[in-house]
Coordinates of C-alpha atoms in Angstrom, one line a residue:
Chain A
M12 CA 0.2 -0.4 0.0
K13 CA 1.7 3.1 -0.9
I14 CA 1.8 5.8 1.7
G15 CA -0.7 8.5 0.3
E16 CA -3.3 6.0 -0.2
I17 CA -2.5 5.8 3.5
K18 CA -3.0 8.9 4.6
D19 CA -6.8 8.0 2.1
I20 CA -7.5 5.8 4.2
S21 CA -7.0 7.5 7.3
A22 CA -8.7 11.4 6.4
G23 CA -11.2 9.0 4.6
A24 CA -11.9 7.2 9.1
I25 CA -11.3 11.3 11.0
G26 CA -13.6 12.5 8.3
G27 CA -16.8 10.0 9.1
L28 CA -15.4 10.3 13.2
K29 CA -16.2 14.3 12.4
R30 CA -19.8 13.5 11.0
L31 CA -20.8 11.2 13.9
L32 CA -19.1 13.1 16.8
P33 CA -22.8 15.5 16.6
L34 CA -24.4 11.8 17.3
A35 CA -21.7 10.5 19.9
V36 CA -22.6 13.6 21.5
L37 CA -26.8 13.6 20.6
A38 CA -26.9 10.0 22.4
A39 CA -24.6 10.9 25.3
I40 CA -27.8 13.0 26.0
L41 CA -29.5 11.6 25.4
A42 CA -28.1 8.8 27.8
G43 CA -27.4 11.6 30.6
L44 CA -30.8 12.9 29.9
A45 CA -32.2 9.5 30.4
F46 CA -30.3 8.7 33.4
K47 CA -31.6 11.5 35.1
Y48 CA -35.4 10.4 34.2
Q49 CA -35.4 7.0 35.4
R50 CA -34.1 9.1 39.4
L51 CA -36.9 11.7 39.3
D52 CA -39.7 11.1 41.5
L53 CA -43.0 9.5 40.0
S54 CA -44.8 13.0 40.4
K55 CA -42.6 14.3 38.4
R56 CA -41.5 11.2 36.0
R57 CA -45.3 11.8 35.5
F58 CA -45.3 15.3 35.0
I59 CA -42.9 14.9 31.5
K60 CA -44.1 12.0 29.9
H61 CA -47.3 13.7 30.0
L62 CA -46.0 17.2 28.4
A63 CA -43.3 14.3 26.6
R64 CA -46.7 12.7 24.4
Q65 CA -48.4 16.4 24.0
L66 CA -44.7 16.9 21.1
P67 CA -45.8 15.7 18.2
Y68 CA -48.5 18.0 18.5
L69 CA -48.0 21.0 19.4
P70 CA -47.3 22.9 15.9
G71 CA -51.3 22.3 15.2
R72 CA -51.7 23.5 17.7
Y73 CA -49.9 26.7 17.5
Y74 CA -51.9 26.8 14.3
A75 CA -55.4 26.5 16.0
Chain B
M19 CA -76.3 44.0 3.7
A20 CA -75.3 42.1 7.4
D21 CA -78.3 42.0 10.1
Y22 CA -75.8 42.1 12.8
D23 CA -71.8 43.8 13.2
V24 CA -71.2 40.7 15.2
V25 CA -72.8 37.9 16.6
V26 CA -71.9 36.6 19.7
I27 CA -72.9 32.3 20.1
G28 CA -73.1 31.8 24.2
A29 CA -74.4 33.8 26.9
G30 CA -71.6 32.8 29.1
C31 CA -69.3 35.5 31.4
G32 CA -67.2 35.3 28.0
G33 CA -69.3 36.0 25.1
L34 CA -71.9 38.8 26.9
T35 CA -68.7 40.7 28.3
A36 CA -67.2 40.7 24.7
G37 CA -71.0 41.3 23.3
A38 CA -71.3 44.7 25.9
L39 CA -67.3 46.1 25.6
L40 CA -68.3 45.6 21.5
A41 CA -71.3 47.1 21.9
R42 CA -69.5 49.9 24.1
Q43 CA -68.1 50.3 21.0
G44 CA -70.9 51.1 18.4
R45 CA -71.5 47.8 16.9
R46 CA -75.0 45.9 16.4
V47 CA -74.7 43.4 18.7
L48 CA -76.1 39.9 19.3
V49 CA -75.5 37.6 21.4
L50 CA -77.5 33.9 20.9
E51 CA -77.6 31.6 23.5
Q52 CA -78.9 27.8 23.4
G53 CA -80.2 27.9 27.2
E54 CA -83.0 29.3 28.7
R55 CA -80.8 31.3 31.6
I56 CA -77.8 33.2 30.5
G57 CA -74.2 32.6 32.8
G58 CA -73.7 29.7 31.6
C59 CA -71.6 27.9 34.3
C60 CA -71.4 31.6 36.0
S61 CA -75.1 30.7 36.8
T62 CA -78.1 29.9 39.5
F63 CA -81.1 27.8 39.2
E64 CA -83.8 27.7 41.8
K65 CA -85.6 24.6 42.6
E66 CA -88.6 25.1 45.4
G67 CA -87.9 28.2 46.8
Y68 CA -84.0 27.1 47.3
S69 CA -81.1 29.1 44.7
F70 CA -78.1 26.8 43.6
D71 CA -75.2 28.3 41.9
I72 CA -75.0 25.9 38.7
G73 CA -70.9 26.0 38.1
A74 CA -68.9 28.8 40.1
T75 CA -68.9 28.9 43.3
I76 CA -67.0 32.3 44.3
L77 CA -65.1 35.4 42.8
E78 CA -61.5 35.9 43.3
I79 CA -58.8 38.0 41.0
I80 CA -62.0 40.3 39.8
H81 CA -59.1 43.3 38.4
P82 CA -61.1 41.7 34.7
L83 CA -64.8 42.3 36.2
E84 CA -63.3 45.3 37.4
K85 CA -61.7 46.7 33.8
A86 CA -64.6 45.1 31.5
F87 CA -67.0 47.0 33.5
R88 CA -65.0 50.9 33.7
I89 CA -64.7 50.5 30.3
L90 CA -69.0 49.9 30.4
G91 CA -69.0 53.6 32.4
S92 CA -69.6 51.6 35.4
T93 CA -67.7 50.1 38.0
F94 CA -67.9 46.6 38.8
Q95 CA -68.6 47.3 43.1
E96 CA -72.7 50.0 41.5
E97 CA -73.3 46.6 39.3
V98 CA -72.9 43.8 41.7
E99 CA -72.7 43.9 45.0
L100 CA -69.9 41.4 46.5
I101 CA -70.1 39.7 49.8
P102 CA -67.1 39.1 51.1
C103 CA -65.6 35.3 52.0
D104 CA -63.9 35.9 55.5
P105 CA -62.2 33.0 56.0
V106 CA -61.7 32.3 52.6
Y107 CA -62.0 28.4 53.2
D108 CA -62.2 26.0 56.2
V109 CA -59.9 22.4 55.6
Y110 CA -61.4 19.5 57.3
L111 CA -58.0 17.0 57.1
P112 CA -58.6 12.7 57.0
D113 CA -57.4 13.1 60.2
G114 CA -60.3 14.9 61.5
S115 CA -58.4 17.9 62.4
R116 CA -60.6 21.2 61.3
F117 CA -59.2 24.7 61.0
S118 CA -59.8 28.0 59.1
Y119 CA -58.0 29.8 56.7
P120 CA -58.5 33.9 57.0
R121 CA -57.8 35.9 54.3
S122 CA -55.2 38.2 56.1
V123 CA -52.0 36.9 54.7
E124 CA -50.4 37.0 58.8
E125 CA -53.5 35.7 60.8
T126 CA -52.9 32.6 57.6
A127 CA -49.3 32.6 59.1
E128 CA -51.2 32.6 62.9
V129 CA -52.5 28.9 61.8
I130 CA -50.2 27.4 59.9
S131 CA -47.4 28.3 63.1
R132 CA -50.0 25.5 65.5
L133 CA -48.8 22.7 63.1
S134 CA -45.9 24.2 62.1
P135 CA -43.7 27.6 63.5
E136 CA -40.9 26.5 59.8
D137 CA -44.5 26.2 57.8
A138 CA -45.7 29.8 59.1
R139 CA -42.3 31.6 58.2
N140 CA -42.1 29.5 54.4
W141 CA -45.9 31.0 54.3
I142 CA -44.9 34.3 54.5
R143 CA -42.0 33.7 52.3
F144 CA -44.6 32.1 49.6
A145 CA -47.0 34.1 50.1
E146 CA -44.9 37.1 48.8
K147 CA -43.6 35.0 46.2
M148 CA -47.1 34.4 44.6
S149 CA -47.6 37.9 45.3
N150 CA -45.7 39.2 43.0
F151 CA -46.0 36.8 41.0
L152 CA -49.6 37.6 40.8
D153 CA -49.1 41.0 39.8
S154 CA -47.4 40.7 36.9
A155 CA -49.2 38.1 35.5
L156 CA -52.0 40.5 36.0
E157 CA -50.6 42.8 33.7
G158 CA -49.5 40.9 31.1
F159 CA -50.8 37.4 31.1
F160 CA -54.3 37.6 31.5
L161 CA -55.4 40.7 29.4
S162 CA -53.5 40.1 27.2
P163 CA -53.6 38.4 23.4
V164 CA -51.7 35.5 23.0
N165 CA -51.7 34.7 19.1
N166 CA -48.1 33.4 18.7
I167 CA -44.6 34.1 19.8
Y168 CA -44.8 37.9 18.9
D169 CA -48.0 38.9 21.3
M170 CA -45.9 35.7 23.7
L171 CA -43.0 38.8 23.9
K172 CA -45.2 41.4 24.4
M173 CA -46.9 39.7 27.1
L174 CA -43.2 39.4 28.9
R175 CA -42.3 43.5 27.7
K176 CA -45.8 43.9 29.7
G177 CA -45.3 41.5 32.8
P178 CA -41.4 41.3 33.3
G179 CA -41.6 39.8 36.6
I180 CA -43.3 36.0 35.7
L181 CA -39.7 35.3 34.2
K182 CA -38.9 36.2 37.7
H183 CA -39.9 32.9 38.6
P184 CA -38.2 30.6 36.3
D185 CA -38.4 27.0 38.8
L186 CA -42.5 27.5 38.7
F187 CA -42.8 26.5 34.8
F188 CA -40.2 24.2 35.5
S189 CA -41.9 21.9 38.2
T190 CA -45.2 20.7 39.3
Y191 CA -47.7 22.0 41.6
Q192 CA -47.0 19.2 44.1
S193 CA -43.4 19.7 43.9
V194 CA -44.4 23.6 44.3
I195 CA -46.1 22.4 47.4
E196 CA -43.5 19.8 48.9
R197 CA -40.6 22.4 48.6
V198 CA -42.1 24.9 50.4
F199 CA -44.2 23.1 53.2
R200 CA -42.6 20.3 55.7
N201 CA -45.3 19.8 57.6
L202 CA -47.6 17.2 56.0
Q203 CA -51.1 18.7 57.0
V204 CA -50.0 22.2 55.7
R205 CA -49.6 20.3 52.9
Q206 CA -52.2 18.5 52.6
S207 CA -54.6 22.0 53.6
F208 CA -52.7 23.0 49.8
S209 CA -53.7 20.0 48.0
Y210 CA -57.6 20.6 46.7
Q211 CA -56.5 23.3 45.2
T212 CA -54.7 21.9 42.2
F213 CA -58.1 20.5 40.8
Y214 CA -58.8 24.5 40.6
C215 CA -56.8 24.2 37.6
G216 CA -58.0 20.3 36.7
L217 CA -55.2 18.8 36.5
P218 CA -53.7 16.6 39.8
P219 CA -51.1 18.1 41.9
A220 CA -48.1 16.4 39.9
L221 CA -49.6 17.2 36.9
A222 CA -50.7 20.7 38.0
P223 CA -47.6 23.0 35.7
G224 CA -46.3 24.8 39.2
I225 CA -47.0 28.3 37.9
F226 CA -50.6 27.9 39.1
A227 CA -48.9 27.7 42.6
F228 CA -50.6 30.5 42.8
L229 CA -54.2 28.7 44.1
S230 CA -53.1 28.8 47.2
F231 CA -52.6 31.8 47.1
S232 CA -55.0 34.0 44.8
E233 CA -57.6 33.8 47.8
H234 CA -56.2 35.7 49.9
Y235 CA -56.3 38.6 47.3
G236 CA -60.1 38.8 47.8
V237 CA -62.9 36.2 47.7
Y238 CA -65.8 37.2 46.5
Y239 CA -70.2 36.1 46.6
P240 CA -72.7 38.1 44.6
R241 CA -75.4 39.1 46.3
G242 CA -78.1 36.9 44.6
G243 CA -75.6 33.9 43.4
M244 CA -73.6 33.7 41.0
I245 CA -75.9 34.6 38.0
A246 CA -75.8 38.5 39.5
I247 CA -72.0 39.1 37.3
P248 CA -73.8 37.7 34.8
Q249 CA -77.2 39.4 34.9
A250 CA -75.3 42.9 35.5
L251 CA -72.6 42.2 32.0
K252 CA -76.0 41.9 30.2
R253 CA -77.7 44.8 31.7
R254 CA -74.8 47.4 30.9
G255 CA -74.8 45.9 27.0
E256 CA -78.7 45.9 27.4
K257 CA -77.8 50.2 27.9
F258 CA -74.8 50.5 24.5
G259 CA -78.5 48.3 22.3
M260 CA -76.6 45.0 23.1
E261 CA -79.3 42.2 21.6
V262 CA -78.9 38.8 24.1
R263 CA -82.2 36.1 22.3
T264 CA -81.8 32.9 24.9
S265 CA -83.2 29.6 23.5
S266 CA -81.4 30.1 20.0
R267 CA -79.1 27.5 19.7
V268 CA -76.0 28.2 16.6
T269 CA -76.2 25.2 14.5
K270 CA -73.9 26.7 12.1
V271 CA -71.1 29.1 11.5
L272 CA -71.9 30.0 8.2
V273 CA -68.9 30.7 6.4
R274 CA -67.5 31.4 2.2
G275 CA -64.0 32.0 0.9
G276 CA -62.5 31.7 4.0
R277 CA -64.6 34.4 6.3
V278 CA -67.4 34.2 8.1
C279 CA -70.4 35.5 7.2
G280 CA -72.9 34.9 9.9
V281 CA -75.0 31.9 11.8
E282 CA -78.0 29.2 11.3
L283 CA -80.1 28.2 14.0
A284 CA -81.4 25.3 14.8
D285 CA -84.8 25.9 13.3
G286 CA -83.3 26.8 10.0
E287 CA -83.1 30.6 10.2
E288 CA -80.0 32.3 9.1
I289 CA -78.7 35.5 10.9
A290 CA -76.2 37.4 7.9
S291 CA -72.6 38.8 10.3
P292 CA -69.1 39.2 9.1
V293 CA -67.6 39.0 13.1
V294 CA -68.8 36.3 14.4
V295 CA -67.4 35.9 18.3
S296 CA -67.8 32.1 19.7
N297 CA -68.0 31.7 23.1
V298 CA -68.5 27.6 22.2
N299 CA -66.2 24.9 23.5
A300 CA -63.1 25.0 20.8
R301 CA -63.0 22.1 19.8
T302 CA -67.0 22.1 19.8
L303 CA -66.4 24.6 17.7
Y304 CA -64.4 23.7 15.0
L305 CA -65.5 19.6 14.6
E306 CA -69.2 20.3 14.7
V307 CA -70.1 24.6 14.7
I308 CA -67.8 24.8 11.3
G309 CA -66.4 21.8 10.3
E310 CA -63.2 20.2 9.6
E311 CA -63.3 20.9 6.0
H312 CA -62.8 24.5 6.8
L313 CA -59.7 23.4 8.4
P314 CA -56.1 23.2 7.3
W315 CA -54.6 20.1 7.8
L316 CA -52.0 21.3 10.9
A317 CA -54.2 23.4 13.0
R318 CA -57.1 20.4 12.5
R319 CA -55.2 18.2 13.9
G320 CA -54.0 20.5 16.6
I321 CA -57.7 21.0 17.8
R322 CA -58.0 17.5 17.5
S323 CA -55.6 16.6 20.1
C324 CA -56.2 19.2 22.5
Q325 CA -57.6 17.0 25.9
L326 CA -60.7 18.6 27.4
S327 CA -61.0 19.4 31.3
I328 CA -61.6 17.7 34.0
S329 CA -65.2 17.0 34.9
A330 CA -67.5 16.4 38.1
P331 CA -70.6 15.8 39.3
V332 CA -72.5 18.2 41.9
L333 CA -75.3 18.0 44.2
F334 CA -77.5 20.0 45.8
L335 CA -78.7 20.3 48.6
G336 CA -81.3 22.3 50.2
L337 CA -81.5 22.1 54.3
D338 CA -83.9 22.6 56.8
Y339 CA -81.7 24.0 58.8
A340 CA -78.2 25.8 59.4
P341 CA -75.1 23.0 59.3
P342 CA -72.6 23.5 61.7
L343 CA -70.5 25.0 59.1
Q344 CA -68.3 28.2 58.9
A345 CA -66.8 29.6 55.6
H346 CA -68.4 30.1 52.4
H347 CA -66.0 27.3 51.0
N348 CA -65.1 24.3 52.8
L349 CA -62.4 21.7 51.1
L350 CA -62.7 18.3 52.1
V351 CA -58.8 17.3 51.9
V352 CA -57.0 13.9 50.9
S353 CA -53.1 14.0 50.3
M354 CA -51.1 15.3 46.8
D355 CA -50.2 11.9 46.4
H356 CA -54.1 10.7 47.3
L357 CA -55.8 13.4 44.6
N358 CA -52.6 11.7 41.8
E359 CA -53.8 7.7 42.8
Y360 CA -57.4 9.0 41.9
W361 CA -56.3 10.5 38.8
F362 CA -54.0 7.9 37.7
D363 CA -55.6 4.3 38.8
R364 CA -59.5 5.3 38.4
Y365 CA -60.5 8.4 36.4
K366 CA -59.0 7.7 33.5
K367 CA -59.8 4.5 34.0
G368 CA -64.1 5.8 34.3
M369 CA -63.2 4.7 38.0
L370 CA -65.4 7.0 40.5
P371 CA -62.5 8.2 43.7
E372 CA -62.1 5.6 46.6
K373 CA -61.6 8.3 49.8
F374 CA -64.1 11.1 49.4
F375 CA -63.1 14.5 49.2
S376 CA -65.0 16.8 48.4
L377 CA -65.5 21.1 48.0
I378 CA -68.7 22.5 50.4
C379 CA -69.8 25.7 48.6
Y380 CA -72.0 27.0 51.5
S381 CA -74.2 29.7 49.6
T382 CA -76.1 31.0 52.6
F383 CA -74.0 31.5 54.9
S384 CA -72.7 34.7 52.7
D385 CA -75.4 34.9 51.4
A386 CA -79.2 33.6 53.0
T387 CA -81.4 35.6 51.1
L388 CA -81.0 32.6 48.9
A389 CA -83.2 30.8 51.0
A390 CA -85.9 31.7 53.3
G391 CA -87.1 31.0 56.4
G392 CA -84.0 30.2 58.3
C393 CA -83.4 27.9 55.4
H394 CA -79.5 26.3 53.9
A395 CA -78.2 25.8 50.2
L396 CA -75.0 23.5 49.2
N397 CA -73.4 22.6 46.9
V398 CA -70.9 19.8 46.7
I399 CA -68.1 19.0 44.7
L400 CA -68.1 15.2 43.7
S401 CA -65.3 13.6 42.2
G402 CA -66.7 11.4 38.7
P403 CA -65.2 10.7 35.1
Y404 CA -68.1 11.6 32.8
A405 CA -68.0 8.4 31.3
L406 CA -68.0 5.1 33.7
R407 CA -66.4 1.9 33.2
E408 CA -69.4 0.1 34.3
G409 CA -72.7 1.3 34.2
D410 CA -73.4 4.8 33.3
W411 CA -74.6 8.2 35.4
E412 CA -78.4 7.4 34.9
S413 CA -78.1 4.2 37.0
V414 CA -75.8 5.3 39.6
K415 CA -75.9 9.1 39.7
M416 CA -78.6 8.6 43.0
E417 CA -76.5 5.8 44.5
V418 CA -72.6 8.4 44.4
A419 CA -75.4 11.2 46.2
E420 CA -76.5 8.9 49.0
R421 CA -73.0 7.9 49.0
A422 CA -71.8 11.2 49.4
I423 CA -74.3 12.3 52.1
D424 CA -73.6 9.3 54.4
N425 CA -70.2 10.1 54.2
L426 CA -71.0 14.2 55.5
S427 CA -73.7 12.9 57.1
E428 CA -70.8 11.1 59.2
K429 CA -67.9 12.6 59.6
F430 CA -68.2 16.7 58.6
I431 CA -71.8 18.0 59.0
P432 CA -73.9 16.3 61.9
G433 CA -77.2 15.9 61.5
L434 CA -77.1 16.5 57.2
A435 CA -79.1 13.2 55.8
D436 CA -82.4 14.3 58.3
H437 CA -81.9 18.3 57.1
I438 CA -83.1 16.9 53.6
K439 CA -85.4 19.1 52.1
V440 CA -84.6 19.4 48.4
M441 CA -81.6 17.3 46.3
E442 CA -80.6 17.4 42.7
I443 CA -77.9 16.1 41.3
A444 CA -76.4 17.2 38.3
T445 CA -73.1 14.4 36.3
P446 CA -70.8 15.7 33.8
L447 CA -73.5 14.1 31.3
D448 CA -75.7 16.8 32.8
Y449 CA -73.5 19.7 32.0
E450 CA -73.1 18.1 28.5
R451 CA -76.5 18.3 27.8
R452 CA -77.5 21.9 29.5
L453 CA -74.6 24.0 28.7
L454 CA -73.0 21.7 25.8
M455 CA -70.2 21.8 27.9
P456 CA -68.5 18.3 25.6
Q457 CA -67.5 15.5 28.6
G458 CA -69.1 18.2 31.0
G459 CA -65.6 19.7 31.2
F460 CA -65.6 22.9 33.2
L461 CA -63.0 25.3 32.2
G462 CA -63.1 23.4 28.9
L463 CA -59.4 22.6 28.0
D464 CA -56.5 20.7 29.9
M465 CA -54.6 23.6 31.1
D466 CA -51.2 22.1 31.9
L467 CA -48.6 24.5 29.6
F468 CA -49.1 22.9 26.4
H469 CA -52.6 23.7 26.8
S470 CA -52.1 27.0 27.4
T471 CA -50.8 30.6 25.8
V472 CA -50.1 29.8 21.8
F473 CA -51.2 26.4 21.8
R474 CA -54.4 27.3 23.2
P475 CA -57.4 27.6 20.5
A476 CA -55.9 31.1 19.4
S477 CA -58.3 34.1 20.0
K478 CA -58.1 35.9 16.9
S479 CA -58.7 32.3 14.5
K480 CA -55.5 31.5 12.9
C481 CA -58.1 28.7 10.6
V482 CA -61.7 31.5 9.4
E483 CA -61.2 34.9 9.0
G484 CA -63.8 37.3 10.8
L485 CA -63.9 34.3 13.4
Y486 CA -63.2 35.2 17.1
L487 CA -63.7 33.2 19.7
A488 CA -64.1 33.3 23.8
G489 CA -64.4 31.6 26.9
S490 CA -63.4 29.1 28.9
S491 CA -61.3 26.9 26.2
T492 CA -59.3 30.4 25.2
H493 CA -56.5 32.0 25.9
P494 CA -56.6 32.2 29.4
G495 CA -57.9 29.8 30.2
G496 CA -60.9 28.2 32.4
G497 CA -63.1 30.3 35.9
V498 CA -64.8 33.4 35.7
P499 CA -62.4 36.2 35.5
T500 CA -59.5 33.9 32.9
V501 CA -63.6 34.8 31.1
V502 CA -63.9 37.4 31.2
A503 CA -60.5 37.9 30.5
S504 CA -61.0 36.6 27.5
G505 CA -64.1 38.7 26.3
I506 CA -62.0 41.4 26.5
I507 CA -58.8 40.1 24.5
A508 CA -61.8 39.2 21.6
A509 CA -63.4 43.1 21.8
D510 CA -59.9 44.7 21.9
L511 CA -59.0 42.2 18.8
V512 CA -62.2 43.1 17.0
D513 CA -61.8 46.3 17.3
I514 CA -57.9 45.7 16.0
Y515 CA -58.7 44.0 13.1
E516 CA -63.1 44.5 11.8
N517 CA -63.0 47.8 10.9

């Protein structure tokens, strides 16, 4: 394998990692939130669940 | 040529406020009411010499009413005799103890200090915080239209103090109360108020914690019953030429080219008008009275997703003695966890509550004229869902009434069962049939964060030109002062956009 080819592969891998980085950060944030959610008391979990269930309807409600 | 400049559908407080203010602007206004009586949920009926309030039982936060009557060239106090309620309420705890909360914040602190000196100090701090919050909310939230993000920003500019309390927006009613008060009995004494916004403590937003304080701003009862308020609005409106027709049910809002052009009544009569103000529940208005075909798909989806507010059966009792109660409002409370259990495990599953809790309104305590000859009237607000899992309301309502009377006689009002001369129970189904409140939801739609401000059906319709909304299902929400505020907002918007 030529040096140029190795450079291309490593550049591609770094590029791929860079693309994955935001997803990894997002996954870490979601995991953190899920962890925090699990540690909340039942009352707060119910409150969040109640609001989260309504999220898909908010654009419609805004235009009503 | 239009028959009227504005047709208002529904003579509830929201519709009458909007109608009267629009007549004051010099417009020809017709208010159409499907029932025989005006006032909707804020009304009073008579049975065998006893007067009973249909829904609303007291009045607090009177600023919107004062503003409406001021614009109408009078004062609220001149038009309606207000009887102050002090104590603001009596609390009956599950352990059998009872205490009164006086109107004065300091005197209330003295009552709380007998239960917990620490919570008495917490109460003073809490009252100060809620007072600041409420002052800001009255400036901005209650009397401003919130049709879009820009309106919301304007509202916050009018009452920036609201933003000083972010903790109230991102927590629940329960967590606010539990954070402030340590004593279990004190917490219980503030549990029932969560149902004033139609949600259990775990789901009611923290901002509604003001409900456990707002009574100390002043609670009043109008002499002659709650109907005195819509009667006064009607009287002022008629001075400016407003017409009110009862027993006239609107079945259709006529829409042509995306704009209202009038209404059609149940008897087929058509009334032409370029502007319609609706005091009907927004779900019923858009999905039935206007028709889904006139709504853009996104709005249709939004309206369909709106949840109706809580319902409750109400027991009306005419007595031949003075019951041993010491306040106009009497709260028979349970813990916040019990209220949550009721909501999640029973109400949402079509079941009646296991534990007894209730609000007893002793109207003749404030106004003896509501029953003749030393007799007295009680409204007992019970709990129960619209759709029952087993049986139906017609078959269970007497059993529900008898069980409630047994409970009250045994634990709270000795001798009650032996002194009942008149009894009637109104179920959520009755409220739906008589007042056209879908599923008997007495606050219109849910009052959580995602049914508020820009997410509540807009005061100026975004779907149909010339259509304006008032009443409990639009901003700012359910309750007498808030629906009056919605009427003021609707009239202001018509003034801006329909000249």
